[in-house]
Amino acid sequence: MRVSVFGLGYVGCVSAACLAEMGHEVIGVDVNQVKVDLVNDGKAPVVEERIGELIAEVVRTGALRATGDVREAIMGSDVSLVCVGTPSEPNGGLCTTYLERVTEQIGAALAEGAEQGGRHTVVFRSTMLPGTCLNLLVPILEKYVGGTVGVDIGVAVNPEFLREGTSVRDFFDPPKTVIGELDPASGDAVMALYDGLPGEVFRVPVPTAEAIKYADNAFHGLKIGFANELGAVCQALGVDSHQVMDVFLADRKLNISPAYLRPGFAFGGSCLPKDLRSLVHAAQRADVSVPILAHVLPSNADHLQRAVELVERTGKRRVGLFGLSFKPGTDDLRESPLVELAERLFGKGYDLRIHDANVSLSRLIGANREYIETRLPHLAQLLADSVEEVLEHAEVCLVGTRDPAVLSALPHGDGPVIVDLIHLPDADARRTEPGYVGLAW
């Protein structure tokens, strides 16, 4: 394929060289003439493992050249990869100045060469927040080109997952390839770029592709911060932190796995809240600052409050709650987030009915009964014996259980507002129905 790569920094330089190595005809574009000259001389404008030898080779064979002329690059390519920087603004926001400028330039060049025919595909590889492509960049392209994106011009978002220091290796052995496609033809053009590379390919809507890079980097930062905070606490308590993490990392069932990484409702129970409080308290006593660990429980409380606010926004007063125990299949109510949710709604004066097939007030004993008598002493008058009783009562139904009897009885379309706390099995279908609200999806 004939490819132009806009921006010859780390991402652009590596992408251009690696695509040329794969057999594509590549033109690098940059406003910095020094970078252009370096590439044309067969030298890398960045310091990176293997990139020097790679650029020297692909420039020697004629597979890669560079220019500062946008029109020349557009006329000489069928696909453009936009790899310009998106730095932070002083307030922490995303700076899209370079993205906007290069999009304008590409659009103007495409308009000039419209008579040449053939559909050009613009692929945004720069990191940008969801909505940037469709709400900001697509209108710019359409304005300058005078055509319709998805018809006259192809557009896709293709985030990169290259680590500085190993970016060439990561390009040829990617953890995944993500293609946010505006239309199938745009996605096909990106697929053709990477034909032959290993790893799973995900063809997704454009905003999803934009968000994935942020999910990755936020989690990477969170993991590093978690390990460092835990290490500091362990050191203060006289424990070998690397030994602790060796055992932690050996658990591939719960720790290094998909477990607990699906958006859902707040956590609770007899272990997680208690142990987090104890660990943070121990850190404080040892004068160790642990801002990540210290804010896990407040974050959890904020997530629970989102459910309360979803009910408030409906303007309705009769509420049904399906589920009460902290984990399905048990009657354990200790620190259950659903008990906390019921308590907040009841305290705000909502007419509440609750059904949980595993919870019967007459069967609650010991710490379980003591907890509920302290937190929700009016439980007896709130409990309903059947799913139907709750549905007949409620204008708003909060679903916090996957009990088959509940799932099969939930109405579609007309009926109570469904506030989904667990991501129902048919959540994707329900999203198009009036009256369905997902907690975080």
Coordinates of C-alpha atoms in Angstrom, one line a residue:
M1 CA 0.0 0.0 0.0
R2 CA 1.0 3.7 -0.4
V3 CA 1.1 5.2 3.1
S4 CA 1.8 8.7 4.4
V5 CA 2.7 9.1 8.1
F6 CA 2.2 12.5 9.6
G7 CA 4.5 13.2 12.6
L8 CA 7.9 11.7 12.8
G9 CA 8.2 11.4 16.6
Y10 CA 8.4 8.1 18.4
V11 CA 5.1 6.7 17.2
G12 CA 5.3 8.1 13.7
C13 CA 8.9 7.3 13.1
V14 CA 8.5 3.7 14.3
S15 CA 5.2 3.2 12.4
A16 CA 6.7 4.6 9.2
A17 CA 9.9 2.4 9.4
C18 CA 8.0 -0.8 10.3
L19 CA 5.4 -0.3 7.7
A20 CA 8.1 0.2 5.1
E21 CA 9.8 -3.0 6.3
M22 CA 6.5 -4.8 5.8
G23 CA 6.6 -3.9 2.1
H24 CA 4.5 -0.7 2.0
E25 CA 5.6 2.4 0.2
V26 CA 5.8 5.0 2.9
I27 CA 6.2 8.8 3.0
G28 CA 6.9 10.4 6.3
V29 CA 5.7 14.0 6.9
D30 CA 6.9 16.5 9.5
V31 CA 7.0 20.2 10.0
N32 CA 10.5 19.9 11.4
Q33 CA 12.9 20.0 8.4
V34 CA 15.7 18.5 10.6
K35 CA 13.6 15.3 11.1
V36 CA 12.8 15.2 7.4
D37 CA 16.4 15.5 6.4
L38 CA 17.5 12.9 9.0
V39 CA 15.1 10.3 7.6
N40 CA 16.1 11.0 4.0
D41 CA 19.7 10.5 5.0
G42 CA 18.8 7.1 6.4
K43 CA 19.1 8.3 10.1
A44 CA 16.5 8.0 12.9
P45 CA 15.2 11.2 14.4
V46 CA 14.6 9.4 17.7
V47 CA 16.7 7.1 19.9
E48 CA 15.1 3.7 20.0
E49 CA 16.2 0.1 19.9
R50 CA 16.6 -1.2 16.3
I51 CA 15.2 1.9 14.7
G52 CA 18.5 3.2 13.4
E53 CA 19.3 0.1 11.4
L54 CA 15.7 -0.3 10.3
I55 CA 15.4 3.3 8.9
A56 CA 18.8 3.0 7.2
E57 CA 17.6 -0.2 5.4
V58 CA 14.2 1.0 4.3
V59 CA 15.5 4.3 3.1
R60 CA 18.3 2.5 1.1
T61 CA 15.7 0.3 -0.6
G62 CA 13.4 3.3 -1.4
A63 CA 10.5 2.0 0.7
L64 CA 10.7 5.1 3.0
R65 CA 11.2 8.8 2.3
A66 CA 10.2 12.0 4.1
T67 CA 8.9 15.4 3.1
G68 CA 7.6 18.6 4.6
D69 CA 5.0 19.0 1.8
V70 CA 1.6 17.8 2.8
R71 CA 0.2 17.9 -0.7
E72 CA 3.0 15.8 -2.0
A73 CA 2.4 13.2 0.7
I74 CA -1.3 13.0 0.1
M75 CA -1.0 12.7 -3.7
G76 CA 1.5 9.9 -3.2
S77 CA -0.5 7.8 -0.8
D78 CA -3.9 6.1 -0.4
V79 CA -3.8 5.9 3.4
S80 CA -2.6 8.5 5.9
L81 CA -1.6 7.7 9.4
V82 CA -1.8 10.7 11.8
C83 CA 0.8 10.3 14.6
V84 CA 1.1 13.9 15.8
G85 CA 1.4 14.7 19.5
T86 CA -1.5 15.3 21.9
P87 CA 0.1 16.8 24.9
S88 CA -1.6 18.1 28.1
E89 CA -2.9 21.6 28.4
P90 CA -1.9 23.5 31.6
N91 CA -5.2 22.5 33.2
G92 CA -4.7 18.8 32.4
G93 CA -7.0 18.8 29.4
L94 CA -6.1 17.2 26.0
C95 CA -4.4 19.6 23.6
T96 CA -5.8 18.9 20.1
T97 CA -4.1 21.8 18.3
Y98 CA -1.7 19.6 16.3
L99 CA -4.5 17.2 15.4
E100 CA -6.7 20.0 14.2
R101 CA -3.9 21.6 12.2
V102 CA -2.8 18.4 10.4
T103 CA -6.5 17.4 9.7
E104 CA -7.0 20.8 8.1
Q105 CA -3.9 20.3 6.0
I106 CA -4.9 16.8 4.9
G107 CA -8.4 18.0 4.1
A108 CA -7.1 20.9 2.0
A109 CA -4.7 18.6 0.1
L110 CA -7.4 16.1 -0.5
A111 CA -9.7 18.8 -1.9
E112 CA -6.9 19.9 -4.3
G113 CA -6.4 16.4 -5.5
A114 CA -10.0 15.4 -5.7
E115 CA -9.9 15.1 -9.5
Q116 CA -7.4 12.2 -9.2
G117 CA -10.3 10.0 -7.9
G118 CA -10.0 7.1 -5.5
R119 CA -11.0 7.1 -1.9
H120 CA -8.3 8.2 0.6
T121 CA -8.5 6.9 4.2
V122 CA -7.3 9.0 7.1
V123 CA -6.3 6.9 10.1
F124 CA -5.8 8.7 13.5
R125 CA -3.1 6.9 15.5
S126 CA -2.7 9.8 18.0
T127 CA -4.1 9.3 21.5
M128 CA -7.3 11.2 21.9
L129 CA -10.3 11.2 24.1
P130 CA -13.6 9.6 23.0
G131 CA -15.6 11.9 20.8
T132 CA -12.5 13.8 19.4
C133 CA -12.6 12.0 16.1
L134 CA -16.3 12.2 15.4
N135 CA -17.1 15.5 17.0
L136 CA -14.0 17.5 16.1
L137 CA -11.9 16.0 13.4
V138 CA -14.5 14.5 11.1
P139 CA -16.3 17.9 10.7
I140 CA -12.9 19.5 9.9
L141 CA -12.3 17.0 7.2
E142 CA -15.7 17.4 5.7
K143 CA -15.4 21.1 5.7
Y144 CA -12.1 21.2 3.8
V145 CA -12.8 18.3 1.5
G146 CA -16.4 19.2 0.7
G147 CA -17.3 15.5 0.8
T148 CA -18.9 13.0 3.3
V149 CA -16.7 11.0 5.6
G150 CA -17.5 7.3 5.3
V151 CA -18.5 7.9 1.6
D152 CA -16.0 10.1 -0.1
I153 CA -13.2 9.8 2.6
G154 CA -12.4 6.9 4.8
V155 CA -11.7 7.6 8.5
A156 CA -10.5 5.2 11.2
V157 CA -8.9 5.4 14.7
N158 CA -6.0 3.0 15.2
P159 CA -4.4 3.5 18.7
E160 CA -0.9 2.3 19.2
F161 CA 0.5 0.1 22.0
L162 CA 4.2 0.8 21.6
R163 CA 6.5 1.1 24.6
E164 CA 9.4 3.4 24.3
G165 CA 12.6 1.3 24.3
T166 CA 10.8 -1.7 22.8
S167 CA 8.5 0.0 20.2
V168 CA 9.9 -1.8 17.1
R169 CA 9.5 -5.2 18.8
D170 CA 6.0 -4.2 20.0
F171 CA 5.0 -3.1 16.5
F172 CA 5.8 -6.5 15.0
D173 CA 4.5 -8.4 18.0
P174 CA 1.5 -6.3 19.2
P175 CA -0.6 -7.3 22.2
K176 CA -3.6 -6.5 20.0
T177 CA -4.7 -4.5 17.1
V178 CA -7.6 -2.1 17.6
I179 CA -9.4 -0.6 14.6
G180 CA -12.1 2.0 15.3
E181 CA -13.9 2.0 12.0
L182 CA -16.4 4.6 10.7
D183 CA -17.4 2.2 8.0
P184 CA -16.3 -1.3 6.9
A185 CA -14.2 0.0 4.0
S186 CA -12.2 2.2 6.3
G187 CA -11.6 -0.7 8.6
D188 CA -10.5 -2.9 5.7
A189 CA -7.9 -0.3 4.7
V190 CA -6.3 -0.5 8.2
M191 CA -6.5 -4.3 8.3
A192 CA -4.5 -4.4 5.0
L193 CA -1.8 -2.3 6.7
Y194 CA -1.1 -4.9 9.3
D195 CA -1.7 -8.0 7.3
G196 CA 0.5 -10.8 8.6
L197 CA 1.1 -9.4 12.1
P198 CA 0.2 -11.7 15.1
G199 CA -2.3 -10.9 17.8
E200 CA -6.1 -10.5 18.1
V201 CA -7.7 -7.8 16.0
F202 CA -10.7 -5.8 17.3
R203 CA -12.9 -3.9 14.9
V204 CA -15.0 -1.6 17.1
P205 CA -16.8 1.7 16.9
V206 CA -14.6 4.8 16.8
P207 CA -15.2 6.1 20.4
T208 CA -14.5 2.6 21.7
A209 CA -11.1 2.6 20.0
E210 CA -10.3 6.1 21.4
A211 CA -11.2 4.9 25.0
I212 CA -9.2 1.7 24.9
K213 CA -5.8 3.5 25.0
Y214 CA -6.9 5.4 28.1
A215 CA -8.1 2.2 29.7
D216 CA -4.8 0.6 29.1
N217 CA -2.6 3.5 30.3
A218 CA -4.8 4.3 33.3
F219 CA -4.6 0.6 34.4
H220 CA -0.8 0.5 33.8
G221 CA -0.4 3.6 36.0
L222 CA -2.7 2.1 38.6
K223 CA -0.8 -1.1 38.7
I224 CA 2.5 0.7 39.2
G225 CA 1.1 2.9 41.9
F226 CA -0.5 0.0 43.7
A227 CA 2.7 -2.0 43.7
N228 CA 4.7 0.9 45.0
E229 CA 2.3 1.8 47.7
L230 CA 2.0 -1.8 48.9
G231 CA 5.8 -2.0 48.8
A232 CA 6.1 1.1 51.0
V233 CA 3.7 -0.4 53.5
C234 CA 5.4 -3.8 53.5
Q235 CA 8.8 -2.1 54.1
A236 CA 7.4 -0.1 57.0
L237 CA 6.0 -3.3 58.5
G238 CA 9.2 -5.3 58.0
V239 CA 7.9 -7.5 55.2
D240 CA 9.7 -8.4 52.0
S241 CA 7.5 -6.7 49.4
H242 CA 8.9 -8.6 46.4
Q243 CA 8.2 -11.9 48.2
V244 CA 4.6 -10.8 48.8
M245 CA 4.2 -9.8 45.1
D246 CA 5.8 -13.0 43.9
V247 CA 3.0 -14.9 45.6
F248 CA 0.4 -12.3 44.5
L249 CA 1.4 -12.6 40.9
A250 CA 1.3 -16.4 41.0
D251 CA -2.5 -16.2 41.4
R252 CA -3.8 -16.3 37.8
K253 CA -7.4 -17.1 38.9
L254 CA -8.3 -13.9 40.7
N255 CA -5.3 -11.5 40.7
I256 CA -3.8 -11.5 37.2
S257 CA -7.0 -12.4 35.4
P258 CA -10.3 -10.8 34.1
A259 CA -11.7 -11.2 37.6
Y260 CA -13.2 -8.0 39.1
L261 CA -12.5 -6.1 35.9
R262 CA -16.0 -5.8 34.5
P263 CA -18.0 -2.6 35.4
G264 CA -20.7 -3.4 37.8
F265 CA -22.0 -2.4 41.2
A266 CA -20.0 -1.4 44.3
F267 CA -18.2 -4.1 46.3
G268 CA -18.9 -5.0 49.9
G269 CA -18.9 -8.0 52.1
S270 CA -17.1 -9.1 55.2
C271 CA -13.6 -9.0 53.8
L272 CA -12.8 -6.3 51.2
P273 CA -13.9 -3.2 53.1
K274 CA -12.6 -4.4 56.5
D275 CA -9.2 -5.3 55.1
L276 CA -8.8 -2.2 53.1
R277 CA -9.5 -0.1 56.2
S278 CA -7.0 -2.1 58.3
L279 CA -4.3 -1.8 55.6
V280 CA -4.8 2.0 55.3
H281 CA -4.8 2.4 59.0
A282 CA -1.6 0.4 59.4
A283 CA 0.0 2.7 56.7
Q284 CA -1.1 5.8 58.5
R285 CA 0.3 4.5 61.8
A286 CA 3.6 3.9 60.0
D287 CA 3.5 7.4 58.5
V288 CA 3.3 6.0 55.0
S289 CA 1.3 7.9 52.5
V290 CA -1.0 5.6 50.4
P291 CA -3.3 7.9 48.4
I292 CA -4.4 5.1 46.0
L293 CA -5.2 2.6 48.7
A294 CA -6.8 5.3 50.9
H295 CA -9.2 6.3 48.1
V296 CA -10.5 2.9 47.1
L297 CA -13.3 2.9 49.6
P298 CA -14.3 6.5 48.9
S299 CA -14.3 5.6 45.2
N300 CA -16.6 2.6 46.0
A301 CA -18.9 4.9 48.0
D302 CA -19.1 7.3 45.1
H303 CA -20.1 4.5 42.7
L304 CA -22.9 3.5 45.0
Q305 CA -24.1 7.1 45.1
R306 CA -24.4 7.0 41.3
A307 CA -27.2 4.4 41.7
V308 CA -29.0 6.7 44.2
E309 CA -28.7 9.6 41.7
L310 CA -30.1 7.5 38.9
V311 CA -33.2 6.8 40.9
E312 CA -33.5 10.5 41.9
R313 CA -33.4 11.6 38.2
T314 CA -36.5 9.5 37.4
G315 CA -38.6 11.7 39.6
K316 CA -40.5 8.6 40.7
R317 CA -41.1 7.5 44.3
R318 CA -42.1 3.9 44.3
V319 CA -38.9 1.8 44.1
G320 CA -38.3 -1.9 43.9
L321 CA -34.9 -3.5 44.7
F322 CA -34.0 -7.0 43.5
G323 CA -31.1 -8.4 45.6
L324 CA -29.9 -7.6 49.1
S325 CA -27.0 -9.8 50.0
F326 CA -23.5 -8.7 49.1
K327 CA -23.0 -11.8 46.8
P328 CA -25.5 -13.8 44.9
G329 CA -26.3 -17.2 46.3
T330 CA -25.8 -16.2 49.9
D331 CA -27.7 -14.5 52.7
D332 CA -24.7 -12.5 53.9
L333 CA -25.7 -8.9 54.4
R334 CA -22.6 -7.7 56.2
E335 CA -21.4 -4.5 54.5
S336 CA -23.6 -5.3 51.5
P337 CA -23.7 -2.4 49.1
L338 CA -27.3 -3.2 48.3
V339 CA -28.1 -2.8 52.0
E340 CA -26.4 0.5 52.0
L341 CA -28.4 1.4 48.8
A342 CA -31.6 0.4 50.4
E343 CA -30.8 2.4 53.5
R344 CA -30.1 5.6 51.5
L345 CA -33.2 5.3 49.5
F346 CA -35.4 4.5 52.5
G347 CA -33.8 7.5 54.4
K348 CA -34.7 9.7 51.5
G349 CA -38.3 8.8 51.8
Y350 CA -38.7 6.4 48.9
D351 CA -41.5 3.8 49.1
L352 CA -39.3 0.8 48.9
R353 CA -39.9 -2.9 48.3
I354 CA -37.1 -5.5 48.3
H355 CA -36.9 -9.1 47.1
D356 CA -34.0 -11.5 47.6
A357 CA -34.9 -15.2 47.4
N358 CA -32.0 -16.0 49.8
V359 CA -32.9 -13.4 52.5
S360 CA -35.6 -14.2 55.1
L361 CA -35.6 -12.1 58.3
S362 CA -36.7 -15.1 60.3
R363 CA -33.5 -17.1 59.2
L364 CA -31.0 -14.3 59.9
I365 CA -28.8 -15.1 62.9
G366 CA -25.7 -13.9 64.6
A367 CA -23.6 -11.1 63.2
N368 CA -25.7 -11.1 60.0
R369 CA -28.9 -10.3 62.0
E370 CA -27.1 -7.8 64.2
Y371 CA -25.8 -6.0 61.2
I372 CA -29.2 -5.6 59.5
E373 CA -30.9 -4.6 62.7
T374 CA -28.4 -1.8 63.0
R375 CA -28.3 -0.6 59.4
L376 CA -31.9 -1.3 58.2
P377 CA -34.2 -2.0 61.2
H378 CA -37.3 -1.6 59.1
L379 CA -36.3 -4.5 56.8
A380 CA -39.3 -6.6 57.7
Q381 CA -41.8 -4.1 56.3
L382 CA -39.7 -3.7 53.2
L383 CA -39.2 -7.3 52.2
A384 CA -41.5 -8.8 49.5
D385 CA -42.2 -12.5 49.2
S386 CA -42.2 -12.6 45.4
V387 CA -40.8 -10.9 42.3
E388 CA -44.3 -10.1 41.1
E389 CA -45.0 -8.2 44.3
V390 CA -42.1 -5.9 43.7
L391 CA -43.0 -5.4 40.0
E392 CA -46.6 -4.5 40.9
H393 CA -45.4 -1.9 43.4
A394 CA -42.4 -0.3 41.6
E395 CA -42.2 2.6 39.2
V396 CA -38.4 2.1 39.3
C397 CA -36.7 -1.3 39.6
L398 CA -33.1 -1.6 40.7
V399 CA -31.6 -5.0 39.6
G400 CA -28.8 -6.2 41.7
T401 CA -29.1 -9.9 41.3
R402 CA -28.8 -12.5 38.5
D403 CA -31.5 -14.7 40.0
P404 CA -33.2 -16.4 37.0
A405 CA -36.6 -15.8 38.5
V406 CA -35.9 -12.1 38.5
L407 CA -34.3 -11.9 35.0
S408 CA -37.2 -13.8 33.4
A409 CA -39.8 -11.6 35.0
L410 CA -38.3 -8.2 34.1
P411 CA -40.5 -6.5 31.5
H412 CA -39.3 -5.0 28.2
G413 CA -40.5 -1.7 26.9
D414 CA -43.5 -0.3 28.8
G415 CA -43.3 -0.8 32.5
P416 CA -41.1 0.4 35.4
V417 CA -37.8 2.1 34.7
I418 CA -35.1 -0.6 34.9
V419 CA -31.9 0.6 36.7
D420 CA -29.3 -2.1 35.9
L421 CA -26.6 -2.5 38.5
I422 CA -25.1 -5.7 37.2
H423 CA -25.1 -5.5 33.4
L424 CA -28.0 -7.8 32.6
P425 CA -27.3 -10.6 30.1
D426 CA -29.6 -8.7 27.6
A427 CA -28.2 -5.3 28.5
D428 CA -27.1 -4.6 24.9
A429 CA -30.6 -5.2 23.6
R430 CA -32.3 -3.3 26.4
R431 CA -30.2 -0.1 25.8
T432 CA -32.4 0.8 22.8
E433 CA -35.6 0.5 25.0
P434 CA -37.2 3.4 26.8
G435 CA -36.8 3.2 30.5
Y436 CA -33.6 1.2 30.7
V437 CA -30.6 2.8 32.5
G438 CA -27.2 1.1 33.0
L439 CA -25.2 2.1 36.0
A440 CA -21.9 2.5 34.2
W441 CA -22.6 1.4 30.6

